[in-house]
Amino acid sequence: MGTTATARRLLLLLALALALAAHRAAARFVVEKNSLRVTSPAALRGVYECAIGNFGMPQYGGTMHGVVVYPKADAKACRPFDDSGLSFKPKPGSLPVFLLVDRGDCYFTTKGWNAQNAGAAAVLVADDKVEPLITMDSPESSGTEHIVNITIPSALVTKRFGDDLRKALQNGEMVNVLLDWRESLPHPDERVEYEFWTNSNDECGAKCDMQMNFVRSFRGIAQALEKRGYTQFTPHYITWYCPEAFILSKQCKSQCINHGRYCAPDPEQDFSIGYDGKDVVVQNLIQICVFRVANETRRPWMWWDYVHDFAVRCPMKEKKYTRECANGVINSLGLDIEKINKCVGDPDADKENPVLKAEQDAQIGHGSRGDVTILPTLVVNNRQYRGKLEKRSVLKAVCSGFEETTEPDVCLREDIETNECLENNGGCWLDKATNVSACKDTFRGRVCECPIVNGVKFIGDGYSHCEASGLGRCQINNGGCWNETRNGKTVSACSNQEAKGCKCPSGFKGDGVNSCEDVDECKEKLFCQCKDCACENTWGSYECSCGGSNSLYIREHDTCISKQSSSSLGWGFLWVIFFGLALAGAGAYAVYKYRLRSYMDSEIRAIMAQYMPLESQEMPNQHRPVVPVDHADI
Ligand SMILES: *[C@@H]1O[C@H](CO)[C@@H](O)[C@H](O)[C@H]1NC(C)=O
Ligand SMILES: *[C@@H]1O[C@H](CO)[C@@H](O)[C@H](O)[C@H]1NC(C)=O
Ligand SMILES: *[C@@H]1O[C@H](CO)[C@@H](O)[C@H](O)[C@H]1NC(C)=O
Ligand SMILES: *[C@@H]1O[C@H](CO)[C@@H](O)[C@H](O)[C@H]1NC(C)=O
């Protein structure tokens, strides 16, 4: 027990040392914020700052609409609302509830958990004193295992704003707000730089488990993003230094390396058992060196493999948290062990380790980023991430760090979508017949954009109109055109030859979209008007039979010919040829007549004379339509 008490005292001292170090460099813990816009009532309209809580899931890059509700009982939300019979589940069609609760009496996370269980979509905690905004963090004590299950976002608002909200609600006004995380992270360009401040210690309870689960679930995405150049990731490790007066103490010797320069708390908070703080520092150092060496060979993503494998193969519990075990992991990943050993250096030497020195320097805030004091911490585009350390939530944050429209595919995938399309199809175009929808869920919120389905592009405004276009468009819902099948015959108003639109095929008339109606060729006297012919309309066509048994109907020519000599048809064509020649001749004649006028050669005159009679010769009536009308002009 004595050792534990000493350890506690020393931890306090180390923490002090850190505070001092930070103070030296003008300590700054930056409270990460999002904005809250009140849209009604008019008196409160405006944009207010609020602080993102370090638990739950902030919707980085997105927004959320809701109505504020202040509970009638248990305004501090320290007990489950079941006890007081309150529920904040939204009714169908109503806006989600943002529960306003008072600060005090219990953990922020408890308030968040109770609000979530009662159906609230977000929790707004009103500060109870006039002060600048703070970050609501999660406690480390036991009995708070539910923290990992909090999925609603949380925000702290100032006392003054909280009072105003309460007053408006008490006056019976409806308070509409929009929580907005779109500017919570800078998103200047096509690459996101992010850091993960972590620790190799695997025996610190819920926080260590959360870190490990995060590495396990985020590794694949992190590596894919890194390999494709979308991100630049750097891992970081926090170390403390031993105050000078204690350097030679047993405690500093067990917690620090390089003569008190780099320390970590004892994993078990007990110097007499298990691993010491200095073992953690050494393993942290190895992990930084793995990253450095891998990064030099342009494979920085190997860090994720190493950290993952090390946690699996070398846990403290199994007494494998050793350098030998680490070397085994390094070897099996094919990393350069000599370079890594050189980077680690001699932990017993009384001199600075440049790698750890750089880590200590990086810990101090710079630019828009405050000091890193919460472990683990994620820094995205030089701003600290707040919220649960969980794949979906972190990915949202990373995605919101890309300049709009440059985000990689993974940001537009289902598992981080906002589900805004589920309700009323997000107000976008939807073809009920085929379920083709223009609503696309992204982490930034839904967009209405005509889709591409099976390679067929839809064009339109995405809200009220989309239409299949280009090749293959008739395969999808028949291009939105009319089609019908009768007696095994399918007729369609869609043609793949046309880029868009619908047109009734020949034999039909109509708009081509809703209907095409059969044309009654007989009634409308379009065909089969020959003498003694019998006309019968069919669906999309007609039947025609010639009077008398020795005539045959020739459909192409809409005419009857005698069956007697099969050659008559041939003669018919011959006539056509003659007639064609006659026309050509007439054309030539016209040209010559125009060009040569009186110079016309007498020989040509003679030839023309030969042909001219053909034109005037009386041809059988039924042959007349053979030559299309537009050739008869000349
Ligand atoms: C949290 O969620 C997990 C998995 O969904 C579940 O097994 C666990 O019981 C939950 N914990 C609490 C405190 O509700
Ligand atoms: C990793 O490598 C890149 C380029 O290869 C470099 O810009 C970056 O600074 C390196 N990171 C570290 C921590 O050495
Ligand atoms: C369309 O899709 C939704 C959800 O994916 C489904 O519930 C619905 O039954 C589908 N409707 C049709 C006509 O396929
Ligand atoms: C009309 O076209 C659609 C889509 O190509 C097809 O699924 C449907 O069976 C057709 N309807 C008829 C009556 O042929």
XYZ file of C-alpha atoms and ligand atoms in Angstrom:
690
model
C 0.000 0.000 0.000
C 2.912 2.303 0.833
C 4.344 1.910 -2.619
C 0.999 2.666 -4.208
C 0.644 5.860 -2.220
C 4.135 6.924 -3.240
C 3.330 6.064 -6.823
C 0.229 8.221 -6.705
C 2.229 11.107 -5.288
C 4.822 10.706 -7.979
C 2.177 10.544 -10.697
C 0.872 13.797 -9.377
C 4.357 15.237 -9.552
C 4.797 14.006 -13.084
C 1.525 15.544 -14.049
C 2.737 18.755 -12.480
C 5.921 18.503 -14.463
C 3.884 18.233 -17.596
C 1.769 21.176 -16.575
C 4.937 23.146 -15.919
C 6.427 22.166 -19.229
C 3.253 23.176 -20.927
C 3.082 26.416 -19.012
C 6.556 27.279 -20.164
C 5.278 27.299 -23.678
C 2.103 29.237 -22.816
C -0.207 26.299 -22.256
C -3.288 26.241 -24.351
C -5.997 23.692 -24.329
C -8.166 24.564 -27.278
C -11.848 23.814 -26.865
C -13.069 22.374 -30.151
C -16.353 23.858 -31.233
C -19.247 23.520 -33.550
C -21.969 26.020 -34.128
C -25.578 25.990 -33.139
C -27.971 28.040 -35.178
C -31.331 28.946 -33.711
C -33.873 29.402 -36.481
C -36.827 30.162 -34.219
C -38.060 31.946 -32.128
C -37.077 35.207 -33.779
C -35.799 36.707 -30.540
C -33.150 34.002 -30.259
C -32.329 33.716 -33.916
C -28.600 33.619 -34.545
C -25.507 31.464 -34.437
C -24.051 30.389 -31.113
C -20.845 28.563 -30.332
C -20.915 25.354 -28.390
C -18.200 22.927 -27.370
C -18.102 19.426 -28.828
C -18.154 16.801 -26.106
C -15.416 14.197 -26.107
C -17.853 11.301 -26.235
C -20.744 10.305 -28.431
C -20.608 10.888 -32.148
C -20.352 14.412 -33.472
C -21.400 14.565 -37.124
C -18.197 16.057 -38.509
C -18.844 17.687 -41.849
C -22.606 17.494 -41.391
C -25.574 19.178 -39.795
C -28.556 18.115 -37.717
C -31.943 19.774 -37.291
C -33.967 19.456 -34.140
C -36.271 20.996 -31.586
C -35.048 21.774 -28.110
C -36.845 20.109 -25.210
C -36.150 20.773 -21.549
C -37.233 17.855 -19.332
C -40.015 18.562 -16.862
C -38.304 16.436 -14.255
C -34.692 15.456 -13.607
C -33.353 18.465 -15.497
C -29.799 17.337 -14.815
C -30.452 13.987 -16.482
C -28.563 12.113 -13.802
C -31.142 9.339 -13.581
C -32.684 7.311 -16.397
C -35.776 9.077 -17.718
C -37.715 5.815 -17.476
C -37.979 6.572 -13.763
C -39.934 9.745 -14.429
C -41.798 8.284 -17.390
C -40.408 10.767 -19.904
C -39.635 9.904 -23.506
C -38.121 12.065 -26.212
C -38.542 9.702 -29.101
C -39.644 11.725 -32.117
C -43.076 10.972 -33.507
C -43.243 10.180 -37.217
C -42.771 13.348 -39.223
C -41.575 15.437 -36.298
C -38.084 16.810 -35.861
C -35.651 14.965 -33.606
C -35.357 16.135 -30.030
C -32.263 17.914 -28.728
C -32.494 17.512 -24.998
C -31.386 20.523 -22.993
C -30.091 19.495 -19.573
C -28.385 21.304 -16.730
C -24.769 20.794 -15.839
C -23.897 19.279 -12.485
C -24.322 16.349 -10.099
C -23.140 13.599 -12.467
C -20.840 12.839 -15.395
C -21.546 14.464 -18.728
C -21.507 10.976 -20.162
C -24.258 9.908 -17.769
C -26.418 12.769 -19.033
C -25.629 11.766 -22.602
C -26.439 8.123 -21.931
C -29.749 8.911 -20.206
C -30.739 11.315 -22.981
C -29.922 8.747 -25.636
C -31.874 6.018 -23.891
C -34.896 8.281 -23.672
C -34.810 8.811 -27.430
C -33.092 12.190 -27.730
C -31.067 12.780 -30.895
C -28.521 15.053 -29.215
C -27.833 16.414 -25.784
C -27.165 20.087 -25.057
C -25.679 20.685 -21.649
C -26.149 24.180 -20.241
C -23.213 25.341 -18.181
C -24.059 26.324 -14.622
C -21.577 29.138 -14.308
C -20.477 32.045 -16.419
C -17.199 30.940 -17.989
C -15.678 30.270 -21.375
C -16.769 27.006 -23.004
C -15.068 23.827 -21.863
C -14.745 20.385 -23.422
C -16.947 17.759 -21.833
C -14.751 14.706 -21.394
C -15.474 11.137 -20.420
C -14.479 9.855 -16.988
C -11.964 7.050 -16.507
C -13.559 5.481 -13.473
C -15.169 2.084 -13.611
C -18.920 1.685 -13.911
C -18.939 3.828 -17.043
C -18.752 1.034 -19.611
C -21.801 2.459 -21.360
C -19.664 5.348 -22.641
C -18.642 3.394 -25.707
C -22.323 2.896 -26.524
C -23.155 6.604 -26.635
C -23.827 7.493 -30.248
C -25.652 10.813 -30.016
C -23.635 13.999 -30.304
C -23.253 16.276 -27.331
C -22.497 19.952 -26.950
C -21.939 22.308 -24.069
C -23.585 25.716 -24.295
C -22.887 28.763 -22.164
C -24.941 29.529 -19.072
C -26.396 32.635 -20.665
C -27.537 30.858 -23.795
C -28.888 27.978 -21.689
C -30.934 30.444 -19.637
C -32.313 32.046 -22.807
C -33.309 28.688 -24.225
C -35.060 27.677 -21.012
C -36.920 30.976 -20.855
C -38.156 30.640 -24.429
C -39.340 27.089 -23.731
C -41.091 28.149 -20.534
C -42.940 30.788 -22.562
C -44.269 27.967 -24.669
C -42.204 28.795 -27.735
C -40.921 26.186 -30.102
C -37.154 26.383 -30.346
C -35.753 25.108 -33.630
C -32.032 24.631 -33.899
C -29.458 23.379 -36.322
C -26.264 21.834 -35.025
C -23.522 22.410 -37.530
C -20.147 20.663 -37.652
C -19.255 21.657 -41.180
C -16.615 24.124 -40.105
C -15.413 22.229 -37.062
C -12.371 21.077 -38.986
C -10.479 22.976 -41.646
C -10.813 21.400 -45.082
C -8.371 23.314 -47.241
C -7.193 20.781 -49.804
C -7.178 17.289 -51.240
C -5.064 15.713 -48.533
C -5.848 15.278 -44.872
C -3.032 15.278 -42.351
C -3.907 13.534 -39.145
C -2.141 12.381 -36.006
C -3.029 9.759 -33.487
C -1.709 10.375 -29.988
C -1.644 6.957 -28.434
C 0.125 4.617 -26.096
C 1.456 1.073 -26.237
C 0.136 0.371 -22.742
C -2.606 -2.237 -23.028
C -3.598 -2.507 -19.378
C -5.347 0.751 -18.611
C -8.892 -0.536 -18.738
C -11.643 0.872 -20.941
C -9.480 3.538 -22.585
C -6.812 1.054 -23.653
C -9.444 -1.340 -24.939
C -11.012 1.481 -26.897
C -7.643 2.413 -28.426
C -7.005 -1.169 -29.456
C -10.473 -1.623 -30.914
C -10.002 1.554 -32.845
C -6.669 0.414 -34.306
C -8.218 -2.922 -35.209
C -11.246 -1.457 -36.952
C -9.666 1.602 -38.535
C -6.465 -0.056 -39.765
C -7.843 -1.126 -43.162
C -9.288 2.268 -43.993
C -6.226 4.108 -42.694
C -3.928 1.994 -44.842
C -6.045 2.335 -47.965
C -6.225 6.107 -47.591
C -2.489 6.336 -46.995
C -1.536 4.089 -49.905
C -3.617 6.155 -52.283
C -2.109 9.397 -51.055
C -5.323 10.811 -49.618
C -3.898 11.189 -46.143
C -0.651 11.733 -44.308
C -0.779 10.019 -40.980
C 1.664 10.382 -38.083
C 1.472 8.517 -34.777
C 2.545 10.300 -31.594
C 3.283 9.303 -28.037
C 3.126 11.408 -24.908
C 5.960 11.193 -22.404
C 6.581 13.055 -19.181
C 9.877 14.084 -17.644
C 10.965 13.464 -14.104
C 11.426 16.625 -11.981
C 15.138 17.054 -11.389
C 15.016 16.490 -7.630
C 13.656 12.981 -8.159
C 15.874 11.756 -10.974
C 17.789 9.405 -8.751
C 14.716 8.152 -6.897
C 13.621 4.572 -7.262
C 10.332 5.783 -8.730
C 11.859 7.802 -11.520
C 14.278 5.026 -12.250
C 11.433 2.614 -12.784
C 9.252 5.023 -14.750
C 11.799 6.787 -16.910
C 14.550 6.158 -19.445
C 17.537 8.312 -20.405
C 18.014 9.513 -16.837
C 14.592 10.836 -16.078
C 14.136 12.527 -19.417
C 11.235 10.406 -20.712
C 8.739 8.834 -18.366
C 5.393 7.090 -18.427
C 3.147 6.169 -15.531
C 3.385 2.641 -14.182
C 0.797 0.554 -16.071
C -0.573 -1.036 -12.892
C 0.051 2.088 -10.820
C 2.067 -0.189 -8.560
C 5.852 -0.229 -8.756
C 6.209 -3.595 -7.130
C 4.394 -5.698 -9.708
C 4.228 -6.218 -13.439
C 5.722 -3.858 -15.933
C 7.131 -0.450 -15.145
C 6.596 2.908 -16.767
C 9.990 2.652 -18.455
C 8.894 -0.519 -20.272
C 5.998 1.455 -21.706
C 8.314 4.289 -22.769
C 10.598 1.823 -24.548
C 7.695 0.154 -26.374
C 6.311 3.561 -27.326
C 9.745 4.492 -28.647
C 9.926 1.295 -30.696
C 6.529 2.110 -32.206
C 7.663 5.607 -33.204
C 10.833 4.129 -34.699
C 8.819 1.535 -36.626
C 6.868 4.397 -38.109
C 9.983 6.429 -38.913
C 11.773 3.542 -40.597
C 8.666 2.459 -42.505
C 8.035 6.054 -43.547
C 11.578 6.353 -44.900
C 10.879 3.441 -47.232
C 7.574 5.078 -48.167
C 5.456 2.497 -46.421
C 4.181 4.481 -43.438
C 1.061 2.307 -43.213
C 3.178 -0.551 -41.820
C 2.780 1.161 -38.438
C -0.840 0.016 -38.279
C 0.198 -3.590 -38.885
C 2.933 -3.405 -36.312
C 0.776 -1.863 -33.584
C -2.025 -4.273 -34.265
C 0.199 -7.351 -34.314
C 2.148 -6.232 -31.258
C -1.045 -5.850 -29.238
C -2.163 -9.319 -30.297
C 1.172 -11.087 -29.888
C 2.795 -9.244 -26.983
C 0.150 -8.416 -24.360
C 1.130 -7.477 -20.840
C -1.308 -10.007 -19.471
C 0.685 -12.868 -20.954
C 3.965 -11.355 -19.803
C 5.076 -10.869 -23.388
C 5.360 -7.083 -23.337
C 9.079 -7.339 -24.088
C 11.679 -6.248 -26.583
C 12.156 -9.813 -27.781
C 8.487 -10.092 -28.593
C 8.603 -6.713 -30.341
C 11.598 -7.880 -32.377
C 9.626 -10.958 -33.418
C 6.827 -8.750 -34.768
C 9.343 -6.488 -36.531
C 10.948 -9.488 -38.181
C 7.756 -11.071 -39.337
C 6.694 -7.786 -40.935
C 10.022 -7.632 -42.760
C 11.019 -4.293 -41.255
C 14.668 -3.268 -40.954
C 15.450 -4.199 -37.356
C 18.913 -2.646 -37.334
C 17.610 0.727 -38.363
C 14.904 0.489 -35.727
C 17.429 -0.413 -33.004
C 19.563 2.516 -34.035
C 16.557 4.814 -33.789
C 15.685 3.483 -30.318
C 19.249 4.049 -29.080
C 20.379 3.251 -25.552
C 17.609 3.825 -22.971
C 20.176 3.866 -20.165
C 22.355 6.595 -21.658
C 22.364 9.949 -19.916
C 21.571 11.921 -23.015
C 18.662 13.080 -25.092
C 16.925 10.806 -27.527
C 16.170 12.986 -30.566
C 13.046 11.019 -31.415
C 11.438 11.354 -27.986
C 12.593 14.942 -27.701
C 10.721 15.697 -30.904
C 7.621 13.991 -29.479
C 7.739 16.127 -26.333
C 8.034 19.249 -28.439
C 5.126 18.192 -30.621
C 2.953 17.797 -27.548
C 2.869 21.536 -27.045
C 0.129 23.163 -29.075
C 0.940 25.212 -32.137
C -1.155 27.039 -34.668
C -4.815 26.262 -34.225
C -4.087 23.130 -32.224
C -3.965 23.225 -28.432
C -1.720 21.126 -26.186
C -2.388 17.435 -26.342
C -3.329 16.391 -22.833
C -6.075 13.843 -23.353
C -4.942 10.350 -24.266
C -5.799 9.036 -26.781
C -6.279 12.069 -28.987
C -6.778 12.361 -32.673
C -5.654 15.500 -34.464
C -7.125 16.140 -37.911
C -5.756 18.975 -40.038
C -4.095 20.332 -36.921
C -7.290 20.431 -34.875
C -8.160 18.049 -32.086
C -10.929 15.620 -32.786
C -13.630 15.382 -30.139
C -15.997 12.502 -29.758
C -15.848 8.799 -29.477
C -12.745 7.049 -30.793
C -14.640 4.847 -33.156
C -14.253 3.991 -36.826
C -17.365 5.610 -38.274
C -17.115 8.739 -36.241
C -13.388 9.204 -36.892
C -13.843 8.509 -40.583
C -16.484 11.224 -40.716
C -14.021 13.628 -39.167
C -11.222 12.644 -41.565
C -13.617 12.907 -44.496
C -14.747 16.368 -43.459
C -11.089 17.417 -43.695
C -11.062 17.081 -47.478
C -11.944 20.010 -49.628
C -15.480 19.385 -50.818
C -15.768 17.083 -53.837
C -12.204 15.804 -53.388
C -13.094 13.255 -50.727
C -12.269 9.640 -51.596
C -14.935 6.991 -52.258
C -14.716 5.622 -48.774
C -16.266 8.865 -47.547
C -19.307 8.316 -49.690
C -19.938 4.768 -48.583
C -23.032 3.462 -46.926
C -21.582 2.880 -43.514
C -20.942 6.513 -42.826
C -23.971 7.898 -44.540
C -26.501 10.083 -42.758
C -29.561 8.040 -43.775
C -31.372 11.159 -44.883
C -32.588 9.281 -47.952
C -34.695 6.945 -45.866
C -37.323 9.559 -45.176
C -39.335 10.765 -48.136
C -36.357 9.831 -50.308
C -34.611 12.969 -49.046
C -36.927 15.058 -51.202
C -35.175 13.768 -54.324
C -36.548 12.224 -57.482
C -37.654 8.600 -57.198
C -39.075 6.278 -59.791
C -41.516 4.194 -57.810
C -41.733 1.517 -60.483
C -38.059 0.620 -60.428
C -36.866 2.113 -57.144
C -34.298 4.132 -59.064
C -33.540 7.079 -56.815
C -31.621 10.326 -57.157
C -30.955 10.498 -53.410
C -27.373 9.814 -52.442
C -26.364 9.679 -48.818
C -22.984 11.069 -47.963
C -21.413 11.963 -44.668
C -21.973 15.599 -45.508
C -25.694 15.008 -45.893
C -27.807 13.881 -48.788
C -27.460 15.118 -52.350
C -30.079 14.848 -55.088
C -28.229 13.703 -58.170
C -29.559 11.659 -61.091
C -27.888 8.256 -60.761
C -26.065 5.893 -63.070
C -27.764 2.502 -62.991
C -26.103 -0.501 -64.632
C -24.023 1.857 -66.734
C -27.044 3.842 -67.879
C -26.799 7.520 -67.065
C -29.836 9.398 -65.865
C -30.019 13.106 -66.593
C -32.195 15.779 -65.040
C -32.364 18.099 -62.057
C -32.355 15.245 -59.518
C -35.292 16.699 -57.611
C -38.318 16.367 -59.819
C -36.956 14.816 -62.947
C -34.400 12.253 -64.082
C -34.436 10.383 -67.335
C -32.337 7.509 -68.610
C -30.158 8.547 -71.505
C -27.732 7.063 -73.986
C -27.026 3.455 -74.883
C -28.894 0.777 -73.029
C -31.427 3.196 -71.619
C -34.338 1.033 -72.787
C -33.138 -1.761 -70.516
C -34.148 0.233 -67.456
C -37.883 0.455 -67.055
C -38.067 0.652 -70.830
C -36.520 4.131 -70.717
C -39.663 5.416 -68.980
C -41.579 4.791 -72.208
C -44.761 2.940 -72.960
C -44.575 -0.750 -73.831
C -47.152 -3.444 -74.195
C -47.319 -7.097 -75.101
C -50.270 -8.630 -76.947
C -50.438 -12.156 -78.237
C -46.733 -12.608 -77.705
C -45.863 -9.460 -79.598
C -44.140 -6.691 -77.611
C -44.244 -3.164 -78.846
C -42.163 -0.417 -77.264
C -41.907 3.344 -77.634
C -38.271 3.319 -76.534
C -35.499 3.113 -79.055
C -31.843 2.688 -78.163
C -31.035 4.502 -81.388
C -32.467 7.677 -79.892
C -30.486 9.318 -77.075
C -33.616 10.222 -75.166
C -37.347 10.526 -75.364
C -40.113 8.145 -76.343
C -41.750 7.755 -79.729
C -44.583 5.483 -80.703
C -43.468 2.990 -83.339
C -45.074 3.006 -86.780
C -48.625 1.806 -86.696
C -49.186 3.576 -83.359
C -49.843 7.120 -82.277
C -49.629 8.835 -78.873
C -47.175 10.530 -76.513
C -45.081 7.374 -76.182
C -44.841 7.757 -72.410
C -48.282 6.960 -71.104
C -49.752 5.384 -74.150
C -49.490 4.560 -77.785
C -52.685 3.698 -79.592
C -53.123 1.519 -82.563
C -53.707 3.407 -85.795
C -56.691 2.081 -87.745
C -55.138 2.125 -91.180
C -58.387 1.011 -92.808
C -60.642 3.626 -91.268
C -58.135 6.386 -91.781
C -57.737 5.270 -95.407
C -53.977 5.120 -95.166
C -53.406 1.855 -96.972
C -55.273 -0.825 -98.838
C -57.415 1.578 -100.727
C -57.181 -0.333 -104.011
C -60.396 -1.163 -105.788
C -62.084 -4.337 -104.495
C -59.490 -4.672 -101.723
C -60.656 -5.808 -98.281
C -58.963 -4.028 -95.402
C -58.814 -5.349 -91.841
C -57.165 -3.448 -88.999
C -54.847 -5.332 -86.587
C -52.878 -4.190 -83.508
C -50.094 -2.071 -84.892
C -50.781 -2.991 -88.481
C -53.496 -4.091 -90.969
C -54.347 -6.924 -93.314
C -55.245 -6.352 -96.919
C -56.552 -8.786 -99.483
C -57.134 -8.054 -103.100
C -60.451 -8.719 -104.740
C -60.492 -11.774 -106.986
C -58.485 -14.959 -106.598
C -55.793 -14.121 -109.114
C -54.453 -10.989 -107.404
C -51.816 -10.786 -104.778
C -51.341 -7.914 -102.335
C -47.807 -6.517 -102.276
C -47.445 -4.834 -98.944
C -44.350 -2.726 -99.671
C -46.048 -1.228 -102.629
C -49.571 -1.244 -101.188
C -50.752 -2.673 -104.419
C -52.260 -5.757 -106.027
C -50.650 -7.605 -108.869
C -51.792 -10.448 -110.983
C -50.703 -13.907 -109.864
C -50.835 -15.146 -113.472
C -47.252 -14.608 -114.415
C -44.696 -14.563 -111.733
C -42.556 -12.539 -114.093
C -45.010 -9.672 -114.010
C -43.453 -8.675 -110.746
C -40.076 -8.765 -112.474
C -41.508 -6.672 -115.290
C -42.792 -4.346 -112.701
C -39.295 -3.821 -111.456
C -38.024 -3.440 -114.957
C -40.517 -0.656 -115.401
C -39.140 0.865 -112.317
C -35.644 0.729 -113.713
C -36.815 2.239 -116.961
C -38.649 4.877 -115.110
C -35.577 5.593 -113.010
C -33.487 5.895 -116.113
C -36.069 8.178 -117.568
C -35.874 10.392 -114.537
C -32.084 10.391 -114.631
C -32.305 11.310 -118.243
C -34.786 14.017 -117.538
C -32.482 15.313 -114.807
C -29.541 15.299 -117.149
C -31.715 16.935 -119.709
C -32.632 19.680 -117.364
C -28.986 20.259 -116.483
C -27.977 20.298 -120.085
C -30.834 22.472 -120.953
C -29.791 24.906 -118.305
C -26.056 24.738 -119.000
C -25.883 24.369 -122.665
C -29.175 25.770 -123.735
C -28.954 26.267 -127.466
C -25.570 24.474 -127.617
C -27.199 21.148 -127.008
C -25.666 18.450 -129.077
C -27.986 17.008 -131.638
C -26.874 13.479 -130.705
C -27.984 14.038 -127.171
C -31.157 15.476 -128.468
C -31.656 12.223 -130.313
C -30.996 10.131 -127.232
C -33.335 12.259 -125.227
C -35.900 11.873 -127.904
C -35.636 8.110 -127.456
C -36.403 8.349 -123.789
C -38.990 11.041 -123.766
C -41.830 8.851 -125.039
C -41.366 6.553 -122.017
C -42.456 9.303 -119.790
C -45.590 9.958 -121.625
C -46.374 6.315 -122.243
C -49.330 5.176 -120.280
C -48.262 2.830 -117.502
C -50.504 0.400 -115.688
C -52.235 2.251 -112.914
C -51.016 -0.029 -110.133
C -47.379 0.627 -110.923
C -47.512 4.293 -110.233
C -46.607 4.340 -106.562
C -43.448 2.292 -107.103
C -41.292 5.329 -107.636
C -41.205 7.448 -104.514
C -42.816 10.786 -104.969
C -39.825 12.923 -104.155
C -38.002 11.672 -107.240
C -40.667 12.777 -109.594
C -40.058 16.464 -109.509
C -37.522 16.878 -112.153
C -22.926 -1.724 -25.391
O -23.117 -2.337 -26.650
C -22.659 -3.672 -26.705
C -22.752 -4.165 -28.130
O -23.782 -3.540 -28.840
C -23.470 -4.527 -25.739
O -23.013 -5.857 -25.769
C -23.307 -3.957 -24.338
O -24.118 -4.666 -23.437
C -23.684 -2.490 -24.304
N -23.360 -1.936 -23.006
C -24.246 -1.266 -22.305
C -23.793 -0.747 -20.979
O -25.375 -1.060 -22.709
C 7.180 10.713 -43.647
O 7.567 10.831 -45.004
C 7.089 11.980 -45.668
C 7.542 11.941 -47.102
O 8.070 10.746 -47.474
C 7.586 13.231 -44.971
O 7.054 14.369 -45.593
C 7.159 13.202 -43.521
O 7.667 14.325 -42.833
C 7.647 11.926 -42.851
N 7.114 11.885 -41.505
C 7.912 11.734 -40.448
C 7.254 11.792 -39.119
O 9.105 11.524 -40.548
C -37.576 0.054 -52.941
O -36.525 0.024 -51.993
C -36.976 0.133 -50.657
C -35.769 0.235 -49.750
O -34.614 -0.188 -50.386
C -37.862 -1.076 -50.326
O -38.327 -0.960 -49.018
C -39.021 -1.118 -51.293
O -39.782 -2.274 -51.058
C -38.526 -1.111 -52.709
N -39.655 -1.007 -53.601
C -39.731 -1.656 -54.767
C -40.932 -1.405 -55.596
O -38.824 -2.407 -55.140
C -42.076 -3.289 -70.538
O -40.697 -3.083 -70.349
C -40.242 -3.433 -69.076
C -38.803 -2.994 -68.962
O -38.034 -3.332 -70.071
C -40.409 -4.924 -68.869
O -39.934 -5.288 -67.602
C -41.870 -5.238 -68.981
O -42.049 -6.616 -68.887
C -42.435 -4.742 -70.293
N -43.862 -4.882 -70.254
C -44.496 -5.601 -71.147
C -45.972 -5.636 -71.001
O -43.911 -6.193 -72.020
